[in-house]
Amino acid sequence: ETVSDHRVADFVTDGSWNLQLLHQWVPMGVVREIAWVAPPVGHLPDLMVWKLSYSGWFTLRSAF
């Protein structure tokens, strides 16, 4: 199981980020950045909005 097996909604509990769960999957610095963003509201499907890197690993560079 990897973080890509989850949806963003899996990391939201009662309208707030589940920081404990996020810490299990992403580095602490990334969790801090996520915590500054309001969690999604509603039931829209998760969408990948960046293209894959050549290595197959997610990087912030590939997201920009």
mmCIF file of N, CA, C and O in Angstrom:
data_model
loop_
_atom_site.group_PDB
_atom_site.id
_atom_site.type_symbol
_atom_site.label_atom_id
_atom_site.label_comp_id
_atom_site.label_asym_id
_atom_site.label_seq_id
_atom_site.Cartn_x
_atom_site.Cartn_y
_atom_site.Cartn_z
ATOM 1 N N GLU A 1 0.854 -1.178 0.000
ATOM 2 C CA GLU A 1 0.000 0.000 0.000
ATOM 3 C C GLU A 1 0.898 1.239 0.000
ATOM 4 O O GLU A 1 1.873 1.315 0.715
ATOM 5 N N THR A 2 0.537 2.208 -0.820
ATOM 6 C CA THR A 2 1.269 3.467 -0.896
ATOM 7 C C THR A 2 0.296 4.628 -0.744
ATOM 8 O O THR A 2 -0.921 4.436 -0.792
ATOM 9 N N VAL A 3 0.835 5.813 -0.593
ATOM 10 C CA VAL A 3 -0.026 6.992 -0.454
ATOM 11 C C VAL A 3 -0.891 7.181 -1.690
ATOM 12 O O VAL A 3 -2.012 7.679 -1.602
ATOM 13 N N SER A 4 -0.409 6.751 -2.855
ATOM 14 C CA SER A 4 -1.207 6.913 -4.073
ATOM 15 C C SER A 4 -2.419 5.987 -4.105
ATOM 16 O O SER A 4 -3.280 6.124 -4.962
ATOM 17 N N ASP A 5 -2.497 5.050 -3.163
ATOM 18 C CA ASP A 5 -3.675 4.189 -3.057
ATOM 19 C C ASP A 5 -4.819 4.884 -2.318
ATOM 20 O O ASP A 5 -5.899 4.330 -2.186
ATOM 21 N N HIS A 6 -4.560 6.090 -1.819
ATOM 22 C CA HIS A 6 -5.544 6.844 -1.045
ATOM 23 C C HIS A 6 -6.059 8.026 -1.840
ATOM 24 O O HIS A 6 -5.414 8.522 -2.750
ATOM 25 N N ARG A 7 -7.240 8.489 -1.433
ATOM 26 C CA ARG A 7 -7.791 9.718 -1.978
ATOM 27 C C ARG A 7 -7.532 10.838 -0.980
ATOM 28 O O ARG A 7 -7.297 10.577 0.195
ATOM 29 N N VAL A 8 -7.564 12.075 -1.441
ATOM 30 C CA VAL A 8 -7.393 13.212 -0.533
ATOM 31 C C VAL A 8 -8.412 13.119 0.592
ATOM 32 O O VAL A 8 -8.095 13.342 1.765
ATOM 33 N N ALA A 9 -9.641 12.754 0.262
ATOM 34 C CA ALA A 9 -10.706 12.661 1.265
ATOM 35 C C ALA A 9 -10.371 11.675 2.378
ATOM 36 O O ALA A 9 -10.881 11.811 3.494
ATOM 37 N N ASP A 10 -9.508 10.705 2.113
ATOM 38 C CA ASP A 10 -9.112 9.747 3.153
ATOM 39 C C ASP A 10 -8.332 10.421 4.273
ATOM 40 O O ASP A 10 -8.228 9.879 5.369
ATOM 41 N N PHE A 11 -7.778 11.591 3.997
ATOM 42 C CA PHE A 11 -6.969 12.301 4.981
ATOM 43 C C PHE A 11 -7.734 13.425 5.665
ATOM 44 O O PHE A 11 -7.146 14.248 6.359
ATOM 45 N N VAL A 12 -9.041 13.472 5.466
ATOM 46 C CA VAL A 12 -9.897 14.481 6.085
ATOM 47 C C VAL A 12 -10.882 13.772 7.012
ATOM 48 O O VAL A 12 -11.543 12.820 6.620
ATOM 49 N N THR A 13 -10.943 14.249 8.258
ATOM 50 C CA THR A 13 -11.866 13.698 9.244
ATOM 51 C C THR A 13 -12.666 14.841 9.851
ATOM 52 O O THR A 13 -12.089 15.801 10.364
ATOM 53 N N ASP A 14 -13.976 14.744 9.774
ATOM 54 C CA ASP A 14 -14.867 15.768 10.335
ATOM 55 C C ASP A 14 -14.501 17.173 9.866
ATOM 56 O O ASP A 14 -14.482 18.123 10.640
ATOM 57 N N GLY A 15 -14.156 17.301 8.581
ATOM 58 C CA GLY A 15 -13.881 18.611 7.996
ATOM 59 C C GLY A 15 -12.499 19.171 8.266
ATOM 60 O O GLY A 15 -12.206 20.306 7.897
ATOM 61 N N SER A 16 -11.619 18.394 8.906
ATOM 62 C CA SER A 16 -10.256 18.849 9.200
ATOM 63 C C SER A 16 -9.254 17.813 8.703
ATOM 64 O O SER A 16 -9.569 16.626 8.601
ATOM 65 N N TRP A 17 -8.040 18.279 8.400
ATOM 66 C CA TRP A 17 -6.995 17.337 8.011
ATOM 67 C C TRP A 17 -6.712 16.373 9.153
ATOM 68 O O TRP A 17 -6.620 16.782 10.305
ATOM 69 N N ASN A 18 -6.565 15.119 8.849
ATOM 70 C CA ASN A 18 -6.146 14.110 9.824
ATOM 71 C C ASN A 18 -4.619 14.102 9.795
ATOM 72 O O ASN A 18 -3.991 13.350 9.046
ATOM 73 N N LEU A 19 -4.023 14.978 10.594
ATOM 74 C CA LEU A 19 -2.576 15.163 10.570
ATOM 75 C C LEU A 19 -1.828 13.904 11.000
ATOM 76 O O LEU A 19 -0.757 13.606 10.474
ATOM 77 N N GLN A 20 -2.402 13.157 11.930
ATOM 78 C CA GLN A 20 -1.765 11.915 12.372
ATOM 79 C C GLN A 20 -1.641 10.941 11.194
ATOM 80 O O GLN A 20 -0.591 10.338 10.989
ATOM 81 N N LEU A 21 -2.687 10.816 10.419
ATOM 82 C CA LEU A 21 -2.650 9.928 9.258
ATOM 83 C C LEU A 21 -1.700 10.474 8.188
ATOM 84 O O LEU A 21 -0.934 9.718 7.584
ATOM 85 N N LEU A 22 -1.727 11.779 7.959
ATOM 86 C CA LEU A 22 -0.811 12.373 6.992
ATOM 87 C C LEU A 22 0.640 12.092 7.360
ATOM 88 O O LEU A 22 1.460 11.787 6.493
ATOM 89 N N HIS A 23 0.964 12.176 8.642
ATOM 90 C CA HIS A 23 2.339 11.914 9.103
ATOM 91 C C HIS A 23 2.778 10.487 8.787
ATOM 92 O O HIS A 23 3.973 10.228 8.657
ATOM 93 N N GLN A 24 1.841 9.568 8.659
ATOM 94 C CA GLN A 24 2.190 8.184 8.331
ATOM 95 C C GLN A 24 2.605 8.040 6.871
ATOM 96 O O GLN A 24 3.264 7.064 6.514
ATOM 97 N N TRP A 25 2.215 8.990 6.024
ATOM 98 C CA TRP A 25 2.407 8.832 4.587
ATOM 99 C C TRP A 25 3.322 9.857 3.934
ATOM 100 O O TRP A 25 3.882 9.583 2.878
ATOM 101 N N VAL A 26 3.433 11.043 4.497
ATOM 102 C CA VAL A 26 4.232 12.084 3.845
ATOM 103 C C VAL A 26 5.191 12.713 4.845
ATOM 104 O O VAL A 26 4.947 12.696 6.056
ATOM 105 N N PRO A 27 6.302 13.275 4.359
ATOM 106 C CA PRO A 27 7.278 13.895 5.258
ATOM 107 C C PRO A 27 6.680 15.061 6.042
ATOM 108 O O PRO A 27 5.750 15.720 5.586
ATOM 109 N N MET A 28 7.256 15.316 7.217
ATOM 110 C CA MET A 28 6.741 16.342 8.122
ATOM 111 C C MET A 28 6.641 17.707 7.451
ATOM 112 O O MET A 28 5.663 18.430 7.641
ATOM 113 N N GLY A 29 7.638 18.075 6.650
ATOM 114 C CA GLY A 29 7.596 19.369 5.971
ATOM 115 C C GLY A 29 6.419 19.489 5.027
ATOM 116 O O GLY A 29 5.821 20.561 4.909
ATOM 117 N N VAL A 30 6.061 18.400 4.369
ATOM 118 C CA VAL A 30 4.917 18.409 3.459
ATOM 119 C C VAL A 30 3.619 18.495 4.264
ATOM 120 O O VAL A 30 2.693 19.197 3.873
ATOM 121 N N VAL A 31 3.574 17.804 5.402
ATOM 122 C CA VAL A 31 2.385 17.877 6.264
ATOM 123 C C VAL A 31 2.159 19.316 6.709
ATOM 124 O O VAL A 31 1.031 19.802 6.707
ATOM 125 N N ARG A 32 3.229 20.024 7.054
ATOM 126 C CA ARG A 32 3.096 21.434 7.459
ATOM 127 C C ARG A 32 2.502 22.272 6.336
ATOM 128 O O ARG A 32 1.658 23.138 6.579
ATOM 129 N N GLU A 33 2.928 22.027 5.116
ATOM 130 C CA GLU A 33 2.398 22.766 3.972
ATOM 131 C C GLU A 33 0.926 22.434 3.740
ATOM 132 O O GLU A 33 0.119 23.314 3.454
ATOM 133 N N ILE A 34 0.576 21.162 3.854
ATOM 134 C CA ILE A 34 -0.820 20.744 3.675
ATOM 135 C C ILE A 34 -1.702 21.389 4.731
ATOM 136 O O ILE A 34 -2.816 21.822 4.443
ATOM 137 N N ALA A 35 -1.202 21.468 5.957
ATOM 138 C CA ALA A 35 -1.988 22.014 7.071
ATOM 139 C C ALA A 35 -2.384 23.470 6.835
ATOM 140 O O ALA A 35 -3.392 23.932 7.387
ATOM 141 N N TRP A 36 -1.637 24.205 6.015
ATOM 142 C CA TRP A 36 -1.961 25.596 5.714
ATOM 143 C C TRP A 36 -3.096 25.726 4.715
ATOM 144 O O TRP A 36 -3.668 26.800 4.542
ATOM 145 N N VAL A 37 -3.442 24.642 4.039
ATOM 146 C CA VAL A 37 -4.483 24.652 3.017
ATOM 147 C C VAL A 37 -5.781 24.117 3.609
ATOM 148 O O VAL A 37 -5.762 23.100 4.309
ATOM 149 N N ALA A 38 -6.872 24.785 3.350
ATOM 150 C CA ALA A 38 -8.162 24.299 3.847
ATOM 151 C C ALA A 38 -8.475 22.947 3.192
ATOM 152 O O ALA A 38 -8.290 22.790 1.983
ATOM 153 N N PRO A 39 -8.939 21.984 3.978
ATOM 154 C CA PRO A 39 -9.290 20.691 3.385
ATOM 155 C C PRO A 39 -10.480 20.829 2.443
ATOM 156 O O PRO A 39 -11.290 21.748 2.586
ATOM 157 N N PRO A 40 -10.573 19.935 1.482
ATOM 158 C CA PRO A 40 -11.683 20.012 0.529
ATOM 159 C C PRO A 40 -13.027 19.775 1.199
ATOM 160 O O PRO A 40 -13.120 19.054 2.194
ATOM 161 N N VAL A 41 -14.043 20.401 0.649
ATOM 162 C CA VAL A 41 -15.404 20.255 1.150
ATOM 163 C C VAL A 41 -16.245 19.658 0.021
ATOM 164 O O VAL A 41 -16.092 20.039 -1.132
ATOM 165 N N GLY A 42 -17.107 18.752 0.352
ATOM 166 C CA GLY A 42 -17.968 18.163 -0.667
ATOM 167 C C GLY A 42 -17.497 16.788 -1.081
ATOM 168 O O GLY A 42 -16.620 16.199 -0.455
ATOM 169 N N HIS A 43 -18.052 16.319 -2.161
ATOM 170 C CA HIS A 43 -17.781 14.949 -2.592
ATOM 171 C C HIS A 43 -17.325 14.882 -4.041
ATOM 172 O O HIS A 43 -17.705 13.990 -4.782
ATOM 173 N N LEU A 44 -16.507 15.843 -4.459
ATOM 174 C CA LEU A 44 -15.967 15.801 -5.817
ATOM 175 C C LEU A 44 -14.895 14.721 -5.898
ATOM 176 O O LEU A 44 -14.192 14.458 -4.917
ATOM 177 N N PRO A 45 -14.740 14.111 -7.055
ATOM 178 C CA PRO A 45 -13.708 13.076 -7.177
ATOM 179 C C PRO A 45 -12.314 13.684 -7.125
ATOM 180 O O PRO A 45 -12.107 14.827 -7.533
ATOM 181 N N ASP A 46 -11.360 12.935 -6.593
ATOM 182 C CA ASP A 46 -9.965 13.372 -6.604
ATOM 183 C C ASP A 46 -9.451 13.291 -8.033
ATOM 184 O O ASP A 46 -9.764 12.359 -8.771
ATOM 185 N N LEU A 47 -8.665 14.269 -8.406
ATOM 186 C CA LEU A 47 -8.069 14.291 -9.732
ATOM 187 C C LEU A 47 -6.573 14.540 -9.630
ATOM 188 O O LEU A 47 -6.143 15.364 -8.829
ATOM 189 N N MET A 48 -5.784 13.835 -10.435
ATOM 190 C CA MET A 48 -4.358 14.092 -10.500
ATOM 191 C C MET A 48 -4.179 15.277 -11.441
ATOM 192 O O MET A 48 -4.671 15.248 -12.570
ATOM 193 N N VAL A 49 -3.518 16.323 -10.979
ATOM 194 C CA VAL A 49 -3.418 17.528 -11.786
ATOM 195 C C VAL A 49 -1.982 17.831 -12.205
ATOM 196 O O VAL A 49 -1.700 18.910 -12.685
ATOM 197 N N TRP A 50 -1.070 16.906 -12.015
ATOM 198 C CA TRP A 50 0.296 17.095 -12.486
ATOM 199 C C TRP A 50 0.676 15.887 -13.326
ATOM 200 O O TRP A 50 0.123 14.818 -13.177
ATOM 201 N N LYS A 51 1.597 16.100 -14.214
ATOM 202 C CA LYS A 51 2.034 14.969 -15.014
ATOM 203 C C LYS A 51 3.084 14.186 -14.240
ATOM 204 O O LYS A 51 3.765 14.723 -13.357
ATOM 205 N N LEU A 52 3.216 12.934 -14.544
ATOM 206 C CA LEU A 52 4.155 12.071 -13.853
ATOM 207 C C LEU A 52 5.592 12.474 -14.167
ATOM 208 O O LEU A 52 5.892 12.956 -15.249
ATOM 209 N N SER A 53 6.467 12.248 -13.194
ATOM 210 C CA SER A 53 7.881 12.471 -13.439
ATOM 211 C C SER A 53 8.438 11.251 -14.173
ATOM 212 O O SER A 53 7.841 10.178 -14.174
ATOM 213 N N TYR A 54 9.585 11.412 -14.790
ATOM 214 C CA TYR A 54 10.189 10.295 -15.521
ATOM 215 C C TYR A 54 10.527 9.127 -14.598
ATOM 216 O O TYR A 54 10.464 7.971 -14.992
ATOM 217 N N SER A 55 10.863 9.433 -13.340
ATOM 218 C CA SER A 55 11.233 8.379 -12.400
ATOM 219 C C SER A 55 10.020 7.623 -11.857
ATOM 220 O O SER A 55 10.156 6.551 -11.300
ATOM 221 N N GLY A 56 8.823 8.223 -12.009
ATOM 222 C CA GLY A 56 7.630 7.619 -11.444
ATOM 223 C C GLY A 56 7.345 8.077 -10.028
ATOM 224 O O GLY A 56 6.325 7.737 -9.448
ATOM 225 N N TRP A 57 8.253 8.867 -9.449
ATOM 226 C CA TRP A 57 8.075 9.399 -8.102
ATOM 227 C C TRP A 57 7.488 10.797 -8.176
ATOM 228 O O TRP A 57 7.830 11.584 -9.043
ATOM 229 N N PHE A 58 6.611 11.113 -7.227
ATOM 230 C CA PHE A 58 6.073 12.466 -7.153
ATOM 231 C C PHE A 58 7.160 13.382 -6.610
ATOM 232 O O PHE A 58 7.863 13.057 -5.663
ATOM 233 N N THR A 59 7.319 14.535 -7.228
ATOM 234 C CA THR A 59 8.198 15.569 -6.714
ATOM 235 C C THR A 59 7.464 16.901 -6.790
ATOM 236 O O THR A 59 6.547 17.059 -7.613
ATOM 237 N N LEU A 60 7.825 17.813 -5.929
ATOM 238 C CA LEU A 60 7.216 19.144 -6.011
ATOM 239 C C LEU A 60 7.526 19.777 -7.360
ATOM 240 O O LEU A 60 6.709 20.458 -7.941
ATOM 241 N N ARG A 61 8.713 19.503 -7.883
ATOM 242 C CA ARG A 61 9.090 20.051 -9.177
ATOM 243 C C ARG A 61 8.135 19.568 -10.274
ATOM 244 O O ARG A 61 7.736 20.341 -11.140
ATOM 245 N N SER A 62 7.757 18.306 -10.228
ATOM 246 C CA SER A 62 6.852 17.796 -11.260
ATOM 247 C C SER A 62 5.450 18.378 -11.117
ATOM 248 O O SER A 62 4.699 18.450 -12.083
ATOM 249 N N ALA A 63 5.085 18.811 -9.906
ATOM 250 C CA ALA A 63 3.776 19.411 -9.689
ATOM 251 C C ALA A 63 3.702 20.825 -10.248
ATOM 252 O O ALA A 63 2.633 21.304 -10.575
ATOM 253 N N PHE A 64 4.836 21.474 -10.351
ATOM 254 C CA PHE A 64 4.874 22.835 -10.881
ATOM 255 C C PHE A 64 5.221 22.793 -12.346
ATOM 256 O O PHE A 64 4.980 23.599 -13.112
#
